[in-house]
XYZ file of C-alpha atoms in Angstrom:
563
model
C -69.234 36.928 24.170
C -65.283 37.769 23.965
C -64.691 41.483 22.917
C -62.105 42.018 19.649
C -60.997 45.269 19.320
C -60.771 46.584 15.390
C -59.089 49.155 14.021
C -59.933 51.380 10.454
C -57.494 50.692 7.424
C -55.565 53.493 6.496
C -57.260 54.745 2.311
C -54.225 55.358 -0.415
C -54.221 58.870 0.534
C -52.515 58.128 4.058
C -49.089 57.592 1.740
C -49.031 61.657 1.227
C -48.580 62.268 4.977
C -45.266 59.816 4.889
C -42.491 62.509 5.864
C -39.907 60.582 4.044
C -41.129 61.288 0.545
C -40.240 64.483 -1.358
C -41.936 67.772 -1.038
C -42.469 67.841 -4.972
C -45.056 64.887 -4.670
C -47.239 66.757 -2.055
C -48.236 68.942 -5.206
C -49.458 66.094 -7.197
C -53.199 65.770 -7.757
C -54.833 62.364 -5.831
C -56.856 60.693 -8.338
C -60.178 59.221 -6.872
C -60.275 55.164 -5.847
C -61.542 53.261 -7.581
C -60.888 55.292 -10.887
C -64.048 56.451 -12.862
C -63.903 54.798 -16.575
C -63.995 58.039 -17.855
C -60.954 59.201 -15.894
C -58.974 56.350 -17.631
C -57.187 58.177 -20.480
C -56.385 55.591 -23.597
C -52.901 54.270 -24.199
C -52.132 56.769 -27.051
C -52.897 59.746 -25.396
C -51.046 58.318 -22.271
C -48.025 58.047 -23.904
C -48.325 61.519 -25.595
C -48.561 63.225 -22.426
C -45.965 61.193 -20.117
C -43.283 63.629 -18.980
C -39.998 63.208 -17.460
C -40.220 63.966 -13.526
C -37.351 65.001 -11.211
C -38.014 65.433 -7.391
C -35.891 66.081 -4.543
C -35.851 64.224 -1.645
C -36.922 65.697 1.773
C -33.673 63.868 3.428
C -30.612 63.985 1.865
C -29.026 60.349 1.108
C -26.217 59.339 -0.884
C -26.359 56.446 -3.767
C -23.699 53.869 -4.937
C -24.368 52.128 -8.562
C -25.452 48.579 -8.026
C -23.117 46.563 -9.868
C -24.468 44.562 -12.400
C -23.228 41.416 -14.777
C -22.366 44.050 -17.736
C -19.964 45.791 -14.981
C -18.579 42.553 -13.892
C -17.937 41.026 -17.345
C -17.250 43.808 -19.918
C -14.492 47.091 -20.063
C -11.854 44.660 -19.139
C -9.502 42.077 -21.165
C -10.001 38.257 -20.234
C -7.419 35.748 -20.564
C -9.575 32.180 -20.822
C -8.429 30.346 -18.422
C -6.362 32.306 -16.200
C -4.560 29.488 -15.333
C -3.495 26.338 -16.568
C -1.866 23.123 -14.621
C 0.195 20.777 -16.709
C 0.470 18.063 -14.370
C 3.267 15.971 -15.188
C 4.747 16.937 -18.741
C 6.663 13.891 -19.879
C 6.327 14.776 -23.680
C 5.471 18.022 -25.505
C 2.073 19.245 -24.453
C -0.620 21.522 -25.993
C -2.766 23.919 -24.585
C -5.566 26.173 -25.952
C -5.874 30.318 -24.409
C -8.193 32.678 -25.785
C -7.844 36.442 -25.526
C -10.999 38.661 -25.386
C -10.922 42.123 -25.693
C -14.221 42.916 -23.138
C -13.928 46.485 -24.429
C -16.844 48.468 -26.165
C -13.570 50.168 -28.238
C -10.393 48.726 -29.730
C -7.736 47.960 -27.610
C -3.572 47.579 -28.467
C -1.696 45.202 -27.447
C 2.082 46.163 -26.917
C 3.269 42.994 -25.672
C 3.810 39.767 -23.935
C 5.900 39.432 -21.143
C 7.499 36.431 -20.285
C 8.042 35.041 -16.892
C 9.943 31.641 -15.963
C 9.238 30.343 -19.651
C 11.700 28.141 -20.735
C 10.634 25.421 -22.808
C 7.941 26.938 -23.861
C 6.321 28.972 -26.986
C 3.479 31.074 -27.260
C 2.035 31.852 -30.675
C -1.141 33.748 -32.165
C -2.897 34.925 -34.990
C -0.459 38.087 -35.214
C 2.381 38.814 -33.370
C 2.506 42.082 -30.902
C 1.696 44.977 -31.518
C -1.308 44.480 -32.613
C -4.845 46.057 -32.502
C -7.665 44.239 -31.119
C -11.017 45.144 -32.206
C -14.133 46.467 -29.703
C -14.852 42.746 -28.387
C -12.678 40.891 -30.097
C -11.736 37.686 -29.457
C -8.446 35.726 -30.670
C -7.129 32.271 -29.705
C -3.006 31.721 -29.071
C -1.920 28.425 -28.582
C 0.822 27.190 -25.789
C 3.524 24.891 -26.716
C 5.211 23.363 -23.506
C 8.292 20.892 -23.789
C 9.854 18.442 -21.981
C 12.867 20.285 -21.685
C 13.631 22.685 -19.448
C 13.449 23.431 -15.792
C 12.069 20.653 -13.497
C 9.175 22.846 -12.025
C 6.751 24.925 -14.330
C 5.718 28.651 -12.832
C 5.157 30.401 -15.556
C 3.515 33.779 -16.690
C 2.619 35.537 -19.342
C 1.916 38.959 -18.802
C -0.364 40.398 -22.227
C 0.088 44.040 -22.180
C -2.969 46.033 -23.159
C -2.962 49.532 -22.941
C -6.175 49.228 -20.829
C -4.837 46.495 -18.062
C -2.593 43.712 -17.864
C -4.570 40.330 -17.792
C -1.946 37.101 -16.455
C -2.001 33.718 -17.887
C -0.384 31.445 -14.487
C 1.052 28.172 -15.941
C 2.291 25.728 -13.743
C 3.513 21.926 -13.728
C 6.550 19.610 -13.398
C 8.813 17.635 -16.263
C 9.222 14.266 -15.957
C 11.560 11.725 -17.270
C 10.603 8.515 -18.304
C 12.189 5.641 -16.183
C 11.661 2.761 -19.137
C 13.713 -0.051 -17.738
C 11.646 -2.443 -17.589
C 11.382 -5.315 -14.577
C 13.455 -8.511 -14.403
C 10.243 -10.734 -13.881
C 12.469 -13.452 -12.864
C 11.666 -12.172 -8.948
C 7.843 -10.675 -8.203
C 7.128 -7.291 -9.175
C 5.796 -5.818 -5.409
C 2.870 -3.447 -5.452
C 2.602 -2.129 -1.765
C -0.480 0.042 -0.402
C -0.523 1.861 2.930
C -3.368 3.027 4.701
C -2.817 4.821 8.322
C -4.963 3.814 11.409
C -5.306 5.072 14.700
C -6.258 1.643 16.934
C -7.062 2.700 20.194
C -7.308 -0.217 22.113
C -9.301 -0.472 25.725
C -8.127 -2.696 28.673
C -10.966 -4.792 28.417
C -9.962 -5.509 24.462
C -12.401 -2.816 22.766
C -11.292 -0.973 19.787
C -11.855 1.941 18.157
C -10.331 2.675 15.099
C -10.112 5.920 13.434
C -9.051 6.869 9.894
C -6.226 9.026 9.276
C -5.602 8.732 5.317
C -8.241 9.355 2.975
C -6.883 7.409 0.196
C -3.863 4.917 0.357
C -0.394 5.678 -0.765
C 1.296 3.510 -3.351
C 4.715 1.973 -4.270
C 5.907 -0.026 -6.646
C 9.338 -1.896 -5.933
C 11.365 -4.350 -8.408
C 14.394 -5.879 -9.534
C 16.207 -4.046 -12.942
C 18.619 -5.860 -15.005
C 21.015 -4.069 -16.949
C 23.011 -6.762 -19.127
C 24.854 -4.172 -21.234
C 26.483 -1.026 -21.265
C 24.017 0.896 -22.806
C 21.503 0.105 -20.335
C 23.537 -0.087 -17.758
C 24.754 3.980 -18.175
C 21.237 4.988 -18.652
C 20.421 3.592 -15.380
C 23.631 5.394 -14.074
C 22.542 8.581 -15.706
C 19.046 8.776 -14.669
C 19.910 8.345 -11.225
C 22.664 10.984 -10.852
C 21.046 13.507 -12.929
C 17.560 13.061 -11.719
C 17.299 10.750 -8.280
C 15.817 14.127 -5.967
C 13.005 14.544 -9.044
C 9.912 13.033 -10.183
C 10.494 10.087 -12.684
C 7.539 9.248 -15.427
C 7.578 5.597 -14.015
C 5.438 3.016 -16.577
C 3.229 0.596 -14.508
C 4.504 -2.001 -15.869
C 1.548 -4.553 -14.113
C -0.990 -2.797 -16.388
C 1.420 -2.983 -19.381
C -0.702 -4.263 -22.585
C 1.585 -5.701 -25.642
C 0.606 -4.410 -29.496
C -0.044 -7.147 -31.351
C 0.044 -4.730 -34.850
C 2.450 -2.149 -36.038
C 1.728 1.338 -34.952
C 2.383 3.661 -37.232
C 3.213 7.357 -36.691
C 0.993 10.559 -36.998
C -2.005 7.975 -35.312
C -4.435 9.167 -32.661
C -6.032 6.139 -31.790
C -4.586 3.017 -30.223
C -6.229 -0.545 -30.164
C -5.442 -0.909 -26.151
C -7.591 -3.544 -23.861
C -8.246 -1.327 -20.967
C -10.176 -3.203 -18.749
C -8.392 -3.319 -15.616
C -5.792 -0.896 -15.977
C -5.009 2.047 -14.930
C -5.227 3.905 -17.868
C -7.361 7.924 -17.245
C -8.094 10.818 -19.005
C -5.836 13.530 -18.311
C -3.239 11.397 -17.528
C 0.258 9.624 -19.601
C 1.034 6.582 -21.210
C 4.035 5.234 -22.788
C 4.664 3.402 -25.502
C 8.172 1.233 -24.887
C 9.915 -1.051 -27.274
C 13.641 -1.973 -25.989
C 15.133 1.171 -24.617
C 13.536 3.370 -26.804
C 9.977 5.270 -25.660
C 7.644 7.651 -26.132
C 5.265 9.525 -23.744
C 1.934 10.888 -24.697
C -1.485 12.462 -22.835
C -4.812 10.356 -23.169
C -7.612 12.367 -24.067
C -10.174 9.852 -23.742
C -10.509 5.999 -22.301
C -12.928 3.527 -24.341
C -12.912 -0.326 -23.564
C -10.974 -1.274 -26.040
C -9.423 1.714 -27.590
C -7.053 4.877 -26.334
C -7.609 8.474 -27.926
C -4.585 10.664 -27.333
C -4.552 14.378 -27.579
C -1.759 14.644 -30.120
C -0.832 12.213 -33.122
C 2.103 9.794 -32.348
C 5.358 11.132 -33.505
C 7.411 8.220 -33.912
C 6.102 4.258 -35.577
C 6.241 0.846 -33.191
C 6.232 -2.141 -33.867
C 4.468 -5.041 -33.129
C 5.233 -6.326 -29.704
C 5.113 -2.662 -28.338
C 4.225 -2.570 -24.470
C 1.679 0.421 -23.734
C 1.106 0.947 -20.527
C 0.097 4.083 -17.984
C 2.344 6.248 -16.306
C 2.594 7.569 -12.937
C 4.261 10.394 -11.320
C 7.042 8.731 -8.621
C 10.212 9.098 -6.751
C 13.126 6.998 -5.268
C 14.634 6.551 -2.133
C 17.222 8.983 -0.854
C 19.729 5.919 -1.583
C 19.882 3.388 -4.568
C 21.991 0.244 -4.076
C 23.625 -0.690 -7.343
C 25.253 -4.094 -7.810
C 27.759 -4.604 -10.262
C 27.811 -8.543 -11.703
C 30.848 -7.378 -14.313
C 31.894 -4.504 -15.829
C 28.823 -4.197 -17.755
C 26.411 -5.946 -16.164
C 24.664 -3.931 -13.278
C 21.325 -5.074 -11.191
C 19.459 -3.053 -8.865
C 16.605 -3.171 -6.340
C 14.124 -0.230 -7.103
C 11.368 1.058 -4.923
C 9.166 3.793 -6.406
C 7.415 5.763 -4.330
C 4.164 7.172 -6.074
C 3.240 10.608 -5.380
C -0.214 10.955 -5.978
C -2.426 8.828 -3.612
C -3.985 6.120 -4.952
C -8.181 6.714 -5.370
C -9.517 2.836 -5.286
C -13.086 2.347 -5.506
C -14.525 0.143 -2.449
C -16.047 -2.456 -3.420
C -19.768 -2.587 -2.353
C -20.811 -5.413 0.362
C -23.722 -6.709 1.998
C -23.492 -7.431 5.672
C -23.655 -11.514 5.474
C -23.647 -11.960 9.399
C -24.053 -10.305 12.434
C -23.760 -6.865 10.703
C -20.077 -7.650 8.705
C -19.467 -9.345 5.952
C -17.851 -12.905 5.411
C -14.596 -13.811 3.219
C -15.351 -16.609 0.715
C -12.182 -16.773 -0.625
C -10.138 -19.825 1.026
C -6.282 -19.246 1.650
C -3.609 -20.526 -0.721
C -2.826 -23.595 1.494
C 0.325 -24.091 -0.605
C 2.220 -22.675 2.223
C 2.143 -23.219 5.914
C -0.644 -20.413 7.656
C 1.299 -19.204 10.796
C -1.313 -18.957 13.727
C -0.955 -17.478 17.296
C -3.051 -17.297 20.435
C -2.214 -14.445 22.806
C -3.184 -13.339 25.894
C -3.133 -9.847 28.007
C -1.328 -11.151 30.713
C -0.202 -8.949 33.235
C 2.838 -10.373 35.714
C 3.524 -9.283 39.518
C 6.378 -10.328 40.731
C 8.727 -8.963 43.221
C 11.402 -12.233 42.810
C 11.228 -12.867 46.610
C 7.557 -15.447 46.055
C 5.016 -16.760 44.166
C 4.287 -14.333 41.255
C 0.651 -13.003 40.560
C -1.123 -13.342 36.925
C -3.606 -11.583 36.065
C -5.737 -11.815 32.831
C -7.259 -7.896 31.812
C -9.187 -8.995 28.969
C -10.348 -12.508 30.182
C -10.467 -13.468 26.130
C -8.180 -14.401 23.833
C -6.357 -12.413 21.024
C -5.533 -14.562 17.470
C -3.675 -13.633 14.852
C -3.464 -15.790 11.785
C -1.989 -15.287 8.206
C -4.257 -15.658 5.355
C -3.019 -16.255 1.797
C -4.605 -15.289 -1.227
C -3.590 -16.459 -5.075
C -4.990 -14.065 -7.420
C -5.070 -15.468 -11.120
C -6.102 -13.313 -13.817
C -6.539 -9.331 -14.035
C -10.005 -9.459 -12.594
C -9.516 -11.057 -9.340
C -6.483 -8.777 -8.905
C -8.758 -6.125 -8.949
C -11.784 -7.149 -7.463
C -8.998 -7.731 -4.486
C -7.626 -4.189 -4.486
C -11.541 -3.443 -4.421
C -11.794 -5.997 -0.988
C -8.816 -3.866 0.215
C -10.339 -0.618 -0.132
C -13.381 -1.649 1.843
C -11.368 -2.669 4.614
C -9.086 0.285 4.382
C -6.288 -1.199 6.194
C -6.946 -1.775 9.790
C -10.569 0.264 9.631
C -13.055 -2.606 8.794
C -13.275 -5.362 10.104
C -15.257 -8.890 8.821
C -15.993 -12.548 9.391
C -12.875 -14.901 8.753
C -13.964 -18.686 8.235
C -11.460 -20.799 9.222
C -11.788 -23.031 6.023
C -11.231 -26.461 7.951
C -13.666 -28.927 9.396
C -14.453 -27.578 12.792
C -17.532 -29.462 13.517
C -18.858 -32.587 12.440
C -22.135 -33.067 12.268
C -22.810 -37.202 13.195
C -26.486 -37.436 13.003
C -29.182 -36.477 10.777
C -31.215 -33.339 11.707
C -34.706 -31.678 10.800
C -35.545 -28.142 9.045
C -36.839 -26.837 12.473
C -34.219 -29.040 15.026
C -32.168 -26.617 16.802
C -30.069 -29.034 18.582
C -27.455 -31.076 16.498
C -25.427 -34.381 17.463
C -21.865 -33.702 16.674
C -18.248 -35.345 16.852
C -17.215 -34.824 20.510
C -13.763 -32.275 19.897
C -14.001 -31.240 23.188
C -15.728 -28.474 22.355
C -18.459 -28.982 25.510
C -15.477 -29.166 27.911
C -14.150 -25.340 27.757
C -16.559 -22.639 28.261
C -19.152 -22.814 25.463
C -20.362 -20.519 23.191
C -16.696 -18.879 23.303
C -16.566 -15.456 21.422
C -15.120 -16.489 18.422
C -15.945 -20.176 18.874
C -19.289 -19.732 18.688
C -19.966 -18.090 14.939
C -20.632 -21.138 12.172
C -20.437 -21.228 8.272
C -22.237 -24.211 7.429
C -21.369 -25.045 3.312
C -23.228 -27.604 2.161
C -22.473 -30.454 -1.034
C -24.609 -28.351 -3.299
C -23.111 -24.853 -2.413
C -25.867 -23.839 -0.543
C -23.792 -21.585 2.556
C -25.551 -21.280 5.838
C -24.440 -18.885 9.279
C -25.541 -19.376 12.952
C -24.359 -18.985 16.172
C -23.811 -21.460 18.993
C -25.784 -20.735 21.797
C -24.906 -24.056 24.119
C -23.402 -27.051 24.574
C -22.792 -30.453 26.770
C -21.467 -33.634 26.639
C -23.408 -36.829 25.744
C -20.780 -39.309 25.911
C -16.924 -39.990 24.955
C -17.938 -40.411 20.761
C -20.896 -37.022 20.691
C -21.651 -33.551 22.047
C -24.640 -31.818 21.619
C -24.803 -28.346 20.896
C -27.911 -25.636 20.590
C -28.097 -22.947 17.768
C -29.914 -19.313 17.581
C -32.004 -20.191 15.424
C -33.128 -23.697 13.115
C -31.537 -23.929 9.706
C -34.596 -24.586 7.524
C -33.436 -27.246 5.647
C -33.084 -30.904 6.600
C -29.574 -32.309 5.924
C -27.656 -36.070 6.214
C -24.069 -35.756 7.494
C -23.268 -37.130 4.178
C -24.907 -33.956 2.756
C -22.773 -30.902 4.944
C -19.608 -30.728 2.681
C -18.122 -28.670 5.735
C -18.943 -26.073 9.328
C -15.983 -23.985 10.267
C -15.785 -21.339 12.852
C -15.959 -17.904 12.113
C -13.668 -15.048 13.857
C -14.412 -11.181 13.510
C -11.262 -10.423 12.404
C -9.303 -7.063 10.904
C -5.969 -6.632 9.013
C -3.214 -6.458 11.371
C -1.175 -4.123 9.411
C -2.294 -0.924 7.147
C 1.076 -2.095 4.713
C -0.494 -4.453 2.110
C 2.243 -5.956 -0.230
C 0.931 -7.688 -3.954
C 3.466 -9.748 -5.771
C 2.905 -9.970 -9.246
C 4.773 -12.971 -10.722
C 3.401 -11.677 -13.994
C 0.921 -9.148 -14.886
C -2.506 -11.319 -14.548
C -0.575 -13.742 -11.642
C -0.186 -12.582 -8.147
C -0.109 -13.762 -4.359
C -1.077 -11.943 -1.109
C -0.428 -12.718 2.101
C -2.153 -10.619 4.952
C -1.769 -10.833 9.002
C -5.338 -10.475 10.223
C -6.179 -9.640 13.992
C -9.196 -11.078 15.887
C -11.600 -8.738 17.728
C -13.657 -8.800 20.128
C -17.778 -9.305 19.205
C -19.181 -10.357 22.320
C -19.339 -6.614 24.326
């Protein structure tokens, strides 16, 4: 039998031989364990007879006070917030600051000192010196204009007898650039990711990320037929071309269709697909005249702004977002007559653009597939390349040498984009791809294959049209992938696993996997080849012939998905 050693549990009274606790405590009597009932005194006389007891500790130690939320908060003055960030102040903007005396007694305050203020005003309930009462609170009100110096670093120092508490302000002023686009040339929206492609010798990528979010430009053709335009164009260039313009995307511009009047809150605004957020400006623009104003909250169809309208519009009124942007260190102007001037524009956003991705399922072969066919209005450019690497030393025969052993394409894919939701469904298809990140399956839209014979839901082996496609090496990485689309819609994807020649009119060729459906020739509206394929540039230009009308056209690499 295996021995345990035990050992005796020390009673309560082995606490009174601790050497850390005061001498005072040896003196106290040790009541008996467990108490006798008639050793338990009752609550009255308990209380009667508590006394207040002070001992001194055997080994000297000093305290600190543990700080506590009453320390933290109180016997101080807060400024609510501390600091406030206009953004971009195109038009006169309102703020909200409360001042709390945290004091348990009244506190006087002497003053407010002004730092880097212009443009603005600061008013409250009485005007300094004043007396605030033991946890007062009062509530001032900030008034900032557009006026005044280009960046906002402000401060405004509240002197208390007690402390100083600091209200930070800071921002930039804007000016509205409100001429509007000559829409007789495309209106070009331009997004640019940045990839790192890192690119092996046998044809591998790997492709790395570099910018979270894509930056955004807007470039377009200005048409000043008058001299009044024509000088305000001069004017906001020379007085304000290093600064930040309040630039009106005029692609998300919606058109009044009633009078506004002045003093409103509200405006009737469509704003599906817009750009329109909260925090952010709109304009309201009607010939050369404008006004700017902060949107306080987004509905579908309606606009709340944070203060009332100061001026009426009329019907017709364009209302569109505004974003903070810059021009080019040069501006070509080009004067028609002496008071006609046009000009070539690119704005240069500074915030980066935050799209939303749009969410995809992996169709085939773990990437998804493009369904849109190109805009075949135009001719699609096409290349085949090769890594060919060349010896030769001019005195012979030269040496070739293939390092890949595949083939590179590069083809140009159009898109037309008609109305404002397939616009932005497609700047949702760019953000998934995020320039050259992603890549995905490019059908080649045209009639690759064609299928001659009728086949069975569990044949494997079709009779097809011979292309030639036996003679080269089959199954070829990117010659291999199908889309099958079928009379009734129906889409189907498989890969070529084999194939050989049955005489000078048919082929034969071997799939993965059966299709599960018996189909006629007559029934297979098309089979093109699919290509893994990427962008082949991180610059994506949109031209907007009007603002629910646009055309894209994108280079797209091919990659390698046979290693």
């Amino acid at each position: 039998m295996t021995a345990v050693e035990g050992f005796i549990p020390a009673s309560c009274s082995a606490v009174w031989n601790n050497p850390r606790l005061a001498q005072d405590m040896e003196h106290l009597a040790l009541p008996a364990w467990p108490p006798d009932v008639s050793a338990i005194a009752s609550p009255a006389s308990t209380r009667s007879q508590r006394k207040a007891a002070t001992f001194t500790p055997r080994i000297p130690q000093e305290g600190t006070l543990a700080a506590s939320f009453g320390v933290d908060w109180y016997h101080r003055v807060h400024v609510l917030p501390e600091r406030i960030d206009l953004g971009s102040v195109a038009s006169v903007q309102m703020r909200e600051i409360e001042v709390w005396n945290a004091h348990m007694q009244p506190q006087t305050l002497n003053s407010v000192a002004r730092e880097a203020a212009e443009g603005m005003t600061l008013t409250g309930p009485a005007s300094p010196p004043t007396q605030f009462g033991a946890l007062e609170s009062r509530r001032y009100s900030l008034s900032v204009a557009p006026n005044g110096p280009p960046q906002v670093e402000a401060r405004f120092r509240f002197l208390f007898s007690s402390d100083t508490p600091t209200l930070g302000v800071t921002g930039r002023r804007i000016v509205g650039w409100t001429l509007s686009p000559d829409w007789s040339e495309p209106v070009i929206e331009r997004l640019e990711w940045l990839t790192d492609v890192m690119r092996s010798h046998s044809g591998v990528e790997q492709r790395v990320r570099v910018r979270a979010h894509p930056r955004r430009m807007l470039e377009y053709r200005v048409l000043a037929g008058v001299d009044r335009p024509r000088v305000m164009m001069e004017n906001l260039l020379i007085s304000w071309q290093a600064r930040v313009y309040g630039l009106p995307w005029w692609i998300d511009a919606a058109v009044s269709a009633t009078p506004i009047a002045a003093g409103v809150q509200t405006l009737t605004v469509d704003t599906s697909h817009r750009d329109y957020a909260v925090g952010g400006l709109l304009t309201l623009v009607h010939d050369l005249r404008a006004e700017f104003a902060e949107i306080a909250a987004v509905e579908p169809n309606q606009l709340h702004l944070k203060r009332p309208l100061e001026q009426s519009w009329p019907a017709g009124t364009r209302i569109a977002p505004v974003h903070s942007a810059r021009v080019g260190s040069s501006q070509n102007l080009t004067y028609v007559t002496d008071a006609i001037v046009a000009a070539k524009t690119q704005f240069r956003l500074e915030e980066e653009c935050a799209l939303i991705a749009m969410t995809e399922e992996p169709d085939y072969q773990g990437y998804p597939v493009l369904r849109v066919p190109p805009n075949w209005r135009d001719d699609l450019d096409a290349s085949v390349m090769r890594d060919l690497r060349e010896l030769d030393y001019l005195t012979g025969r030269r040496v070739v040498d293939d390092l890949t052993g595949v083939d590179r394409r590069r083809r140009v894919h159009r898109w037309l984009l008609a109305g404002r939701p397939a616009i932005a469904d497609f700047r949702r298809w760019l953000a998934a791809r995020a320039g050259r990140l992603k890549p995905f399956w490019l059908p080649s839209f045209q009639s690759d294959i064609a299928v001659v014979a009728p086949f069975g839901a569990q044949d494997a082996a079709w009779t097809i049209d011979n292309r030639g496609y036996a003679a080269g090496p089959a199954a070829w990485a990117g010659r291999r992938d199908l889309l099958i689309q079928t009379v009734s819609g129906e889409r189907f994807y498989r890969r070529i696993t084999g194939a050989s020649e049955v005489d000078a009119q048919r082929e034969l060729i071997a799939l993965d996997q059966p299709l599960g459906v018996s189909l006629s020739p007559a029934e297979i509206a098309r089979i093109s080849f699919m290509t893994l394929m990427r962008l082949d540039a991180d610059a994506v230009e949109i031209s907007h012939h009007t603002d629910a009308l646009a055309e894209v056209s994108l280079p797209l690499m091919s990659l390698r998905d046979d290693l």
